[in-house]
Amino acid sequence: MKKILVQGKAQGTVLKSNNSINFLGTVDKKTGIITDKNHELFNKSIKNSILVFPYGVGSSVGAYTIYSIKSNNSSPLAMICQKADLTVATGCALANIPLVTVTDKEFKLLHNGQKITLDTKSPNLITFLE
Amino acid sequence: MELTREEESALKGEQGEVLQMAYRILVATGEATDAEKLIPIEWAHLSGVNYNTIGDAGEEFLAGISNNARVKVKTTLNPMGFDIDNVSNYELDNNFILKQLSIKNSYEKMGVTPSFSCIPYEIFDIPKEGTQVSFAESNAAIYANSFDNLKTNKESAFSALASAITGKSPFSSLRKDDSPNLTIQMKVDNPNELTYGMLGFFAGKVGNNSVNISGIREMDRRSCKALCGGMGTSGTCAKFVFGEGDPDCEKVDFDQKEMQNIHDELNTAEKGDLITLGSPQLGLEEISDLTIKLKGRSFKKRCMIFCPRSVKNQARKIGYTNELERAGCEILSDCCTCLSPLINKNDVDSVTTNSIKGAFYLKNSNGVDVNLKPLSQIIEDETK
């Protein structure tokens, strides 16, 4: 199901994970680097990416982590999820990071390194640039 | 989501910035959970208190909104980073203490009850069955939905805060009488609280909003809390129902093999440099039981015990704290194992605990190794 949770427009490069993300404790608040050794994105920074992942999990305080990485200029430009969860939705709402959910089929079409535009006001929510 | 005229006006900013922010959060929450409207709630429990978790951004944000924001309903608070009574015994830098006290002050200014507890369900009166609440602490949300017949989403720190300020929350599926579409069949014999913590962790991973759990007989409070704590750590699941569920429910076994997988994921040390008990914090019942178990025994290494201040005060009156301190326990109120700045990887390599929730955060946030053991084993191995 496609939903727009936080309005906005962003252009950037896809950073995709098929693992869910627990923002509290596994994302460094200053650098946006994933610190969980078992995570697909371990040691990668989510800064300035279009972050694509299934959904957020774990502690509710994760919403503050999203607000913190935004305040520290280390947040993704936008987030695209398969399923909406409250931690990510509210963290993005406060930090004003555009957030949408897409269908499983659309999720599969997104790959690491793709340059895309996400525009919640456009009829084509996602445009592939290359 | 349908908003009333007054709610629309607040969202547009006509009733001030604080309410606009609160309604923006509620709308995002509502969209995320397929809610069609906002409904009144009677009690909010907030997370986002420990300076270790919300950092400077959180501290500044709260200081800012506390000038104008006031809570509209009964609002209680999660643990913070230390116990002011004994913080001088720990090498905590002054900046941390000042920032933490600023956070405390901001919440108090907004009219929040400074309970500093992750077990509101054990220290406050429970409203009548079916009451709508907004609990951000994941173990408390699961406990409220599953054992207390209250109704809450698994709120985020922000959605609970927005609910506290507006007295409203989106009418999401968990607030209605939904029934789970998945049944977990408990197949592990002779479970203790650690087993239940791992069962919860497993359920959180495989479940969606809610799950059925079959094959469980009587559970004590310790095991109930372990189950809720484990479940809240690993997933988005915020409710469980005991029983087989509908016949067409998908079935998943929690057996010895699944349990071993979780144990291998979280147990990274053969032994701990210190012991922590209380994640979720210990209630009076567990303190009393621990006092009995420690009769005539004492710990061979440091043992930190975390409980709410109100529980510590009651325990002191009854005489439990004397007994526990005699046995070598450090009793801390207002804070919790999870994300405690008092456990530092520069001084500690590994921690022994019976908590799956504690293990996850000790490992991922504090960066220390974890040795998992049930309480009975901890007492057998670590006391004399």
PDB file of N, CA, C and O in Angstrom, chain B residues 79 116-123 139 193 221-223 225-226 275-291 294 299 303-315 324 329-337 353-355 375:
ATOM      1  N   PRO B  79      12.515   5.887  32.778  1.00  0.00           N
ATOM      2  CA  PRO B  79      13.734   6.139  33.549  1.00  0.00           C
ATOM      3  C   PRO B  79      14.667   7.158  32.881  1.00  0.00           C
ATOM      4  O   PRO B  79      14.639   7.339  31.673  1.00  0.00           O
ATOM      5  N   PHE B 116       9.980   8.281  36.516  1.00  0.00           N
ATOM      6  CA  PHE B 116      11.236   7.643  36.075  1.00  0.00           C
ATOM      7  C   PHE B 116      11.189   6.124  36.166  1.00  0.00           C
ATOM      8  O   PHE B 116      12.046   5.496  36.794  1.00  0.00           O
ATOM      9  N   SER B 117      10.170   5.567  35.563  1.00  0.00           N
ATOM     10  CA  SER B 117       9.989   4.119  35.648  1.00  0.00           C
ATOM     11  C   SER B 117       9.511   3.546  34.320  1.00  0.00           C
ATOM     12  O   SER B 117       8.698   4.156  33.625  1.00  0.00           O
ATOM     13  N   CYS B 118      10.010   2.358  33.976  1.00  0.00           N
ATOM     14  CA  CYS B 118       9.553   1.685  32.759  1.00  0.00           C
ATOM     15  C   CYS B 118       8.476   0.655  33.090  1.00  0.00           C
ATOM     16  O   CYS B 118       8.059  -0.118  32.242  1.00  0.00           O
ATOM     17  N   ILE B 119       8.015   0.625  34.363  1.00  0.00           N
ATOM     18  CA  ILE B 119       6.949  -0.312  34.744  1.00  0.00           C
ATOM     19  C   ILE B 119       5.757   0.438  35.352  1.00  0.00           C
ATOM     20  O   ILE B 119       5.336   0.149  36.475  1.00  0.00           O
ATOM     21  N   PRO B 120       5.192   1.403  34.595  1.00  0.00           N
ATOM     22  CA  PRO B 120       4.051   2.164  35.141  1.00  0.00           C
ATOM     23  C   PRO B 120       2.918   1.242  35.567  1.00  0.00           C
ATOM     24  O   PRO B 120       2.189   1.550  36.508  1.00  0.00           O
ATOM     25  N   TYR B 121       2.804   0.097  34.892  1.00  0.00           N
ATOM     26  CA  TYR B 121       1.717  -0.850  35.187  1.00  0.00           C
ATOM     27  C   TYR B 121       1.864  -1.489  36.570  1.00  0.00           C
ATOM     28  O   TYR B 121       0.937  -2.099  37.074  1.00  0.00           O
ATOM     29  N   GLU B 122       3.042  -1.338  37.191  1.00  0.00           N
ATOM     30  CA  GLU B 122       3.239  -1.946  38.507  1.00  0.00           C
ATOM     31  C   GLU B 122       3.190  -0.932  39.633  1.00  0.00           C
ATOM     32  O   GLU B 122       3.048  -1.302  40.793  1.00  0.00           O
ATOM     33  N   ILE B 123       3.303   0.355  39.298  1.00  0.00           N
ATOM     34  CA  ILE B 123       3.382   1.344  40.384  1.00  0.00           C
ATOM     35  C   ILE B 123       2.231   2.351  40.384  1.00  0.00           C
ATOM     36  O   ILE B 123       2.141   3.174  41.282  1.00  0.00           O
ATOM     37  N   ASN B 139       7.879  -2.213  26.512  1.00  0.00           N
ATOM     38  CA  ASN B 139       7.456  -3.312  27.398  1.00  0.00           C
ATOM     39  C   ASN B 139       6.153  -2.949  28.110  1.00  0.00           C
ATOM     40  O   ASN B 139       5.290  -3.799  28.337  1.00  0.00           O
ATOM     41  N   GLU B 193      12.427 -17.279  33.398  1.00  0.00           N
ATOM     42  CA  GLU B 193      12.198 -15.930  32.855  1.00  0.00           C
ATOM     43  C   GLU B 193      13.068 -15.647  31.635  1.00  0.00           C
ATOM     44  O   GLU B 193      12.676 -14.879  30.745  1.00  0.00           O
ATOM     45  N   ARG B 221       5.121 -12.904  37.684  1.00  0.00           N
ATOM     46  CA  ARG B 221       5.276 -11.536  37.212  1.00  0.00           C
ATOM     47  C   ARG B 221       6.632 -11.344  36.512  1.00  0.00           C
ATOM     48  O   ARG B 221       6.730 -10.653  35.493  1.00  0.00           O
ATOM     49  N   ARG B 222       7.668 -11.959  37.055  1.00  0.00           N
ATOM     50  CA  ARG B 222       9.005 -11.817  36.478  1.00  0.00           C
ATOM     51  C   ARG B 222       9.002 -12.298  35.027  1.00  0.00           C
ATOM     52  O   ARG B 222       9.553 -11.655  34.135  1.00  0.00           O
ATOM     53  N   SER B 223       8.350 -13.448  34.796  1.00  0.00           N
ATOM     54  CA  SER B 223       8.310 -14.015  33.449  1.00  0.00           C
ATOM     55  C   SER B 223       7.446 -13.177  32.511  1.00  0.00           C
ATOM     56  O   SER B 223       7.786 -12.993  31.342  1.00  0.00           O
ATOM     57  N   LYS B 225       7.002  -9.961  32.664  1.00  0.00           N
ATOM     58  CA  LYS B 225       7.763  -8.769  32.307  1.00  0.00           C
ATOM     59  C   LYS B 225       8.876  -9.101  31.324  1.00  0.00           C
ATOM     60  O   LYS B 225       9.167  -8.331  30.403  1.00  0.00           O
ATOM     61  N   ALA B 226       9.498 -10.280  31.506  1.00  0.00           N
ATOM     62  CA  ALA B 226      10.571 -10.705  30.594  1.00  0.00           C
ATOM     63  C   ALA B 226      10.025 -10.894  29.183  1.00  0.00           C
ATOM     64  O   ALA B 226      10.652 -10.500  28.192  1.00  0.00           O
ATOM     65  N   ILE B 275      26.955  -7.908  37.577  1.00  0.00           N
ATOM     66  CA  ILE B 275      25.616  -8.448  37.343  1.00  0.00           C
ATOM     67  C   ILE B 275      24.639  -7.276  37.328  1.00  0.00           C
ATOM     68  O   ILE B 275      24.772  -6.352  38.141  1.00  0.00           O
ATOM     69  N   THR B 276      23.659  -7.298  36.428  1.00  0.00           N
ATOM     70  CA  THR B 276      22.578  -6.319  36.518  1.00  0.00           C
ATOM     71  C   THR B 276      21.246  -7.051  36.561  1.00  0.00           C
ATOM     72  O   THR B 276      21.031  -8.019  35.849  1.00  0.00           O
ATOM     73  N   LEU B 277      20.360  -6.564  37.423  1.00  0.00           N
ATOM     74  CA  LEU B 277      18.995  -7.095  37.517  1.00  0.00           C
ATOM     75  C   LEU B 277      18.032  -5.924  37.400  1.00  0.00           C
ATOM     76  O   LEU B 277      18.228  -4.884  38.028  1.00  0.00           O
ATOM     77  N   GLY B 278      17.003  -6.074  36.580  1.00  0.00           N
ATOM     78  CA  GLY B 278      16.012  -5.013  36.477  1.00  0.00           C
ATOM     79  C   GLY B 278      15.990  -4.348  35.121  1.00  0.00           C
ATOM     80  O   GLY B 278      16.400  -3.206  34.972  1.00  0.00           O
ATOM     81  N   SER B 279      15.547  -5.089  34.131  1.00  0.00           N
ATOM     82  CA  SER B 279      15.260  -4.536  32.820  1.00  0.00           C
ATOM     83  C   SER B 279      14.171  -5.396  32.208  1.00  0.00           C
ATOM     84  O   SER B 279      14.458  -6.433  31.673  1.00  0.00           O
ATOM     85  N   PRO B 280      12.920  -5.019  32.320  1.00  0.00           N
ATOM     86  CA  PRO B 280      12.360  -3.844  33.002  1.00  0.00           C
ATOM     87  C   PRO B 280      12.723  -3.796  34.506  1.00  0.00           C
ATOM     88  O   PRO B 280      13.054  -4.808  35.102  1.00  0.00           O
ATOM     89  N   GLN B 281      12.617  -2.576  35.063  1.00  0.00           N
ATOM     90  CA  GLN B 281      12.906  -2.380  36.491  1.00  0.00           C
ATOM     91  C   GLN B 281      12.160  -3.406  37.359  1.00  0.00           C
ATOM     92  O   GLN B 281      11.086  -3.870  37.000  1.00  0.00           O
ATOM     93  N   LEU B 282      12.756  -3.704  38.527  1.00  0.00           N
ATOM     94  CA  LEU B 282      12.126  -4.660  39.440  1.00  0.00           C
ATOM     95  C   LEU B 282      10.993  -3.992  40.219  1.00  0.00           C
ATOM     96  O   LEU B 282      11.126  -2.848  40.653  1.00  0.00           O
ATOM     97  N   GLY B 283       9.909  -4.709  40.385  1.00  0.00           N
ATOM     98  CA  GLY B 283       8.821  -4.244  41.237  1.00  0.00           C
ATOM     99  C   GLY B 283       9.008  -4.778  42.647  1.00  0.00           C
ATOM    100  O   GLY B 283       9.938  -5.555  42.913  1.00  0.00           O
ATOM    101  N   LEU B 284       8.117  -4.403  43.549  1.00  0.00           N
ATOM    102  CA  LEU B 284       8.243  -4.790  44.953  1.00  0.00           C
ATOM    103  C   LEU B 284       8.212  -6.312  45.124  1.00  0.00           C
ATOM    104  O   LEU B 284       8.951  -6.877  45.941  1.00  0.00           O
ATOM    105  N   GLU B 285       7.363  -6.958  44.312  1.00  0.00           N
ATOM    106  CA  GLU B 285       7.239  -8.414  44.356  1.00  0.00           C
ATOM    107  C   GLU B 285       8.581  -9.099  44.072  1.00  0.00           C
ATOM    108  O   GLU B 285       8.999 -10.018  44.780  1.00  0.00           O
ATOM    109  N   GLU B 286       9.266  -8.622  43.035  1.00  0.00           N
ATOM    110  CA  GLU B 286      10.559  -9.210  42.678  1.00  0.00           C
ATOM    111  C   GLU B 286      11.641  -8.877  43.700  1.00  0.00           C
ATOM    112  O   GLU B 286      12.513  -9.692  43.988  1.00  0.00           O
ATOM    113  N   ILE B 287      11.577  -7.652  44.261  1.00  0.00           N
ATOM    114  CA  ILE B 287      12.538  -7.257  45.298  1.00  0.00           C
ATOM    115  C   ILE B 287      12.368  -8.167  46.516  1.00  0.00           C
ATOM    116  O   ILE B 287      13.346  -8.660  47.099  1.00  0.00           O
ATOM    117  N   SER B 288      11.114  -8.412  46.859  1.00  0.00           N
ATOM    118  CA  SER B 288      10.822  -9.261  48.011  1.00  0.00           C
ATOM    119  C   SER B 288      11.345 -10.679  47.770  1.00  0.00           C
ATOM    120  O   SER B 288      12.009 -11.279  48.620  1.00  0.00           O
ATOM    121  N   ASP B 289      11.080 -11.201  46.567  1.00  0.00           N
ATOM    122  CA  ASP B 289      11.527 -12.545  46.223  1.00  0.00           C
ATOM    123  C   ASP B 289      13.060 -12.634  46.214  1.00  0.00           C
ATOM    124  O   ASP B 289      13.648 -13.609  46.683  1.00  0.00           O
ATOM    125  N   LEU B 290      13.688 -11.582  45.711  1.00  0.00           N
ATOM    126  CA  LEU B 290      15.151 -11.565  45.665  1.00  0.00           C
ATOM    127  C   LEU B 290      15.732 -11.568  47.083  1.00  0.00           C
ATOM    128  O   LEU B 290      16.730 -12.247  47.365  1.00  0.00           O
ATOM    129  N   THR B 291      15.093 -10.807  47.962  1.00  0.00           N
ATOM    130  CA  THR B 291      15.549 -10.748  49.355  1.00  0.00           C
ATOM    131  C   THR B 291      15.514 -12.147  49.992  1.00  0.00           C
ATOM    132  O   THR B 291      16.451 -12.546  50.680  1.00  0.00           O
ATOM    133  N   LEU B 294      18.263 -14.337  48.625  1.00  0.00           N
ATOM    134  CA  LEU B 294      19.627 -13.958  49.033  1.00  0.00           C
ATOM    135  C   LEU B 294      19.864 -14.145  50.534  1.00  0.00           C
ATOM    136  O   LEU B 294      20.926 -13.787  51.037  1.00  0.00           O
ATOM    137  N   PHE B 299      26.789 -11.594  47.196  1.00  0.00           N
ATOM    138  CA  PHE B 299      27.377 -11.621  45.856  1.00  0.00           C
ATOM    139  C   PHE B 299      28.901 -11.589  45.925  1.00  0.00           C
ATOM    140  O   PHE B 299      29.481 -10.911  46.752  1.00  0.00           O
ATOM    141  N   CYS B 303      26.747  -6.257  41.957  1.00  0.00           N
ATOM    142  CA  CYS B 303      25.429  -6.544  41.419  1.00  0.00           C
ATOM    143  C   CYS B 303      24.595  -5.267  41.484  1.00  0.00           C
ATOM    144  O   CYS B 303      24.348  -4.741  42.571  1.00  0.00           O
ATOM    145  N   MET B 304      24.205  -4.750  40.327  1.00  0.00           N
ATOM    146  CA  MET B 304      23.395  -3.532  40.276  1.00  0.00           C
ATOM    147  C   MET B 304      21.924  -3.919  40.118  1.00  0.00           C
ATOM    148  O   MET B 304      21.587  -4.745  39.285  1.00  0.00           O
ATOM    149  N   ILE B 305      21.085  -3.311  40.969  1.00  0.00           N
ATOM    150  CA  ILE B 305      19.653  -3.590  40.929  1.00  0.00           C
ATOM    151  C   ILE B 305      18.908  -2.302  40.590  1.00  0.00           C
ATOM    152  O   ILE B 305      19.134  -1.271  41.226  1.00  0.00           O
ATOM    153  N   PHE B 306      18.040  -2.363  39.590  1.00  0.00           N
ATOM    154  CA  PHE B 306      17.308  -1.171  39.147  1.00  0.00           C
ATOM    155  C   PHE B 306      15.827  -1.297  39.480  1.00  0.00           C
ATOM    156  O   PHE B 306      15.204  -2.318  39.178  1.00  0.00           O
ATOM    157  N   CYS B 307      15.277  -0.258  40.133  1.00  0.00           N
ATOM    158  CA  CYS B 307      13.844  -0.277  40.460  1.00  0.00           C
ATOM    159  C   CYS B 307      13.314   1.162  40.497  1.00  0.00           C
ATOM    160  O   CYS B 307      14.086   2.099  40.565  1.00  0.00           O
ATOM    161  N   PRO B 308      11.999   1.340  40.431  1.00  0.00           N
ATOM    162  CA  PRO B 308      11.456   2.696  40.552  1.00  0.00           C
ATOM    163  C   PRO B 308      11.693   3.259  41.964  1.00  0.00           C
ATOM    164  O   PRO B 308      11.828   2.492  42.922  1.00  0.00           O
ATOM    165  N   ARG B 309      11.722   4.592  42.065  1.00  0.00           N
ATOM    166  CA  ARG B 309      11.939   5.238  43.369  1.00  0.00           C
ATOM    167  C   ARG B 309      10.852   4.840  44.375  1.00  0.00           C
ATOM    168  O   ARG B 309      11.152   4.573  45.534  1.00  0.00           O
ATOM    169  N   SER B 310       9.615   4.774  43.904  1.00  0.00           N
ATOM    170  CA  SER B 310       8.530   4.432  44.834  1.00  0.00           C
ATOM    171  C   SER B 310       8.729   3.013  45.386  1.00  0.00           C
ATOM    172  O   SER B 310       8.443   2.744  46.557  1.00  0.00           O
ATOM    173  N   VAL B 311       9.230   2.113  44.561  1.00  0.00           N
ATOM    174  CA  VAL B 311       9.481   0.739  45.017  1.00  0.00           C
ATOM    175  C   VAL B 311      10.643   0.712  46.016  1.00  0.00           C
ATOM    176  O   VAL B 311      10.595   0.033  47.040  1.00  0.00           O
ATOM    177  N   LYS B 312      11.677   1.496  45.708  1.00  0.00           N
ATOM    178  CA  LYS B 312      12.831   1.556  46.607  1.00  0.00           C
ATOM    179  C   LYS B 312      12.408   2.076  47.985  1.00  0.00           C
ATOM    180  O   LYS B 312      12.828   1.544  49.021  1.00  0.00           O
ATOM    181  N   ASN B 313      11.552   3.106  47.980  1.00  0.00           N
ATOM    182  CA  ASN B 313      11.077   3.667  49.249  1.00  0.00           C
ATOM    183  C   ASN B 313      10.262   2.651  50.049  1.00  0.00           C
ATOM    184  O   ASN B 313      10.457   2.510  51.259  1.00  0.00           O
ATOM    185  N   GLN B 314       9.380   1.927  49.348  1.00  0.00           N
ATOM    186  CA  GLN B 314       8.594   0.894  50.040  1.00  0.00           C
ATOM    187  C   GLN B 314       9.525  -0.200  50.566  1.00  0.00           C
ATOM    188  O   GLN B 314       9.370  -0.684  51.684  1.00  0.00           O
ATOM    189  N   ALA B 315      10.475  -0.587  49.720  1.00  0.00           N
ATOM    190  CA  ALA B 315      11.397  -1.659  50.098  1.00  0.00           C
ATOM    191  C   ALA B 315      12.242  -1.261  51.311  1.00  0.00           C
ATOM    192  O   ALA B 315      12.555  -2.089  52.165  1.00  0.00           O
ATOM    193  N   LEU B 324      19.341  -6.386  51.039  1.00  0.00           N
ATOM    194  CA  LEU B 324      19.974  -6.460  49.715  1.00  0.00           C
ATOM    195  C   LEU B 324      21.356  -5.824  49.739  1.00  0.00           C
ATOM    196  O   LEU B 324      22.301  -6.339  49.138  1.00  0.00           O
ATOM    197  N   CYS B 329      24.352  -5.777  47.062  1.00  0.00           N
ATOM    198  CA  CYS B 329      23.675  -5.163  45.917  1.00  0.00           C
ATOM    199  C   CYS B 329      23.803  -3.640  45.951  1.00  0.00           C
ATOM    200  O   CYS B 329      23.736  -3.041  47.022  1.00  0.00           O
ATOM    201  N   GLU B 330      23.962  -3.037  44.794  1.00  0.00           N
ATOM    202  CA  GLU B 330      23.850  -1.582  44.650  1.00  0.00           C
ATOM    203  C   GLU B 330      22.438  -1.321  44.146  1.00  0.00           C
ATOM    204  O   GLU B 330      22.084  -1.786  43.069  1.00  0.00           O
ATOM    205  N   ILE B 331      21.634  -0.595  44.922  1.00  0.00           N
ATOM    206  CA  ILE B 331      20.241  -0.380  44.514  1.00  0.00           C
ATOM    207  C   ILE B 331      20.102   1.004  43.885  1.00  0.00           C
ATOM    208  O   ILE B 331      20.442   2.010  44.504  1.00  0.00           O
ATOM    209  N   LEU B 332      19.633   1.021  42.657  1.00  0.00           N
ATOM    210  CA  LEU B 332      19.492   2.292  41.942  1.00  0.00           C
ATOM    211  C   LEU B 332      18.038   2.518  41.547  1.00  0.00           C
ATOM    212  O   LEU B 332      17.401   1.626  40.992  1.00  0.00           O
ATOM    213  N   SER B 333      17.544   3.728  41.855  1.00  0.00           N
ATOM    214  CA  SER B 333      16.200   4.061  41.390  1.00  0.00           C
ATOM    215  C   SER B 333      16.297   5.114  40.290  1.00  0.00           C
ATOM    216  O   SER B 333      17.382   5.641  40.025  1.00  0.00           O
ATOM    217  N   ASP B 334      15.189   5.400  39.649  1.00  0.00           N
ATOM    218  CA  ASP B 334      15.068   6.413  38.579  1.00  0.00           C
ATOM    219  C   ASP B 334      15.767   6.046  37.269  1.00  0.00           C
ATOM    220  O   ASP B 334      15.670   6.771  36.297  1.00  0.00           O
ATOM    221  N   CYS B 335      16.549   4.954  37.256  1.00  0.00           N
ATOM    222  CA  CYS B 335      17.251   4.589  36.029  1.00  0.00           C
ATOM    223  C   CYS B 335      17.070   3.097  35.772  1.00  0.00           C
ATOM    224  O   CYS B 335      16.330   2.428  36.481  1.00  0.00           O
ATOM    225  N   CYS B 336      17.717   2.569  34.745  1.00  0.00           N
ATOM    226  CA  CYS B 336      17.487   1.191  34.324  1.00  0.00           C
ATOM    227  C   CYS B 336      18.729   0.645  33.624  1.00  0.00           C
ATOM    228  O   CYS B 336      19.576   1.416  33.180  1.00  0.00           O
ATOM    229  N   THR B 337      18.834  -0.687  33.543  1.00  0.00           N
ATOM    230  CA  THR B 337      19.972  -1.322  32.873  1.00  0.00           C
ATOM    231  C   THR B 337      20.162  -0.764  31.470  1.00  0.00           C
ATOM    232  O   THR B 337      21.280  -0.534  31.013  1.00  0.00           O
ATOM    233  N   THR B 353      23.338 -10.967  33.053  1.00  0.00           N
ATOM    234  CA  THR B 353      21.969 -10.528  33.312  1.00  0.00           C
ATOM    235  C   THR B 353      20.981 -11.622  32.935  1.00  0.00           C
ATOM    236  O   THR B 353      21.331 -12.535  32.181  1.00  0.00           O
ATOM    237  N   ASN B 354      19.753 -11.507  33.467  1.00  0.00           N
ATOM    238  CA  ASN B 354      18.687 -12.447  33.066  1.00  0.00           C
ATOM    239  C   ASN B 354      17.720 -11.780  32.103  1.00  0.00           C
ATOM    240  O   ASN B 354      16.670 -12.320  31.819  1.00  0.00           O
ATOM    241  N   SER B 355      18.098 -10.581  31.623  1.00  0.00           N
ATOM    242  CA  SER B 355      17.169  -9.830  30.773  1.00  0.00           C
ATOM    243  C   SER B 355      17.592  -9.822  29.309  1.00  0.00           C
ATOM    244  O   SER B 355      18.708  -9.420  28.980  1.00  0.00           O
ATOM    245  N   LEU B 375      17.789 -15.973  36.855  1.00  0.00           N
ATOM    246  CA  LEU B 375      18.102 -15.495  38.204  1.00  0.00           C
ATOM    247  C   LEU B 375      18.563 -16.630  39.124  1.00  0.00           C
ATOM    248  O   LEU B 375      19.533 -16.478  39.884  1.00  0.00           O
TER     249      LEU B 375
END
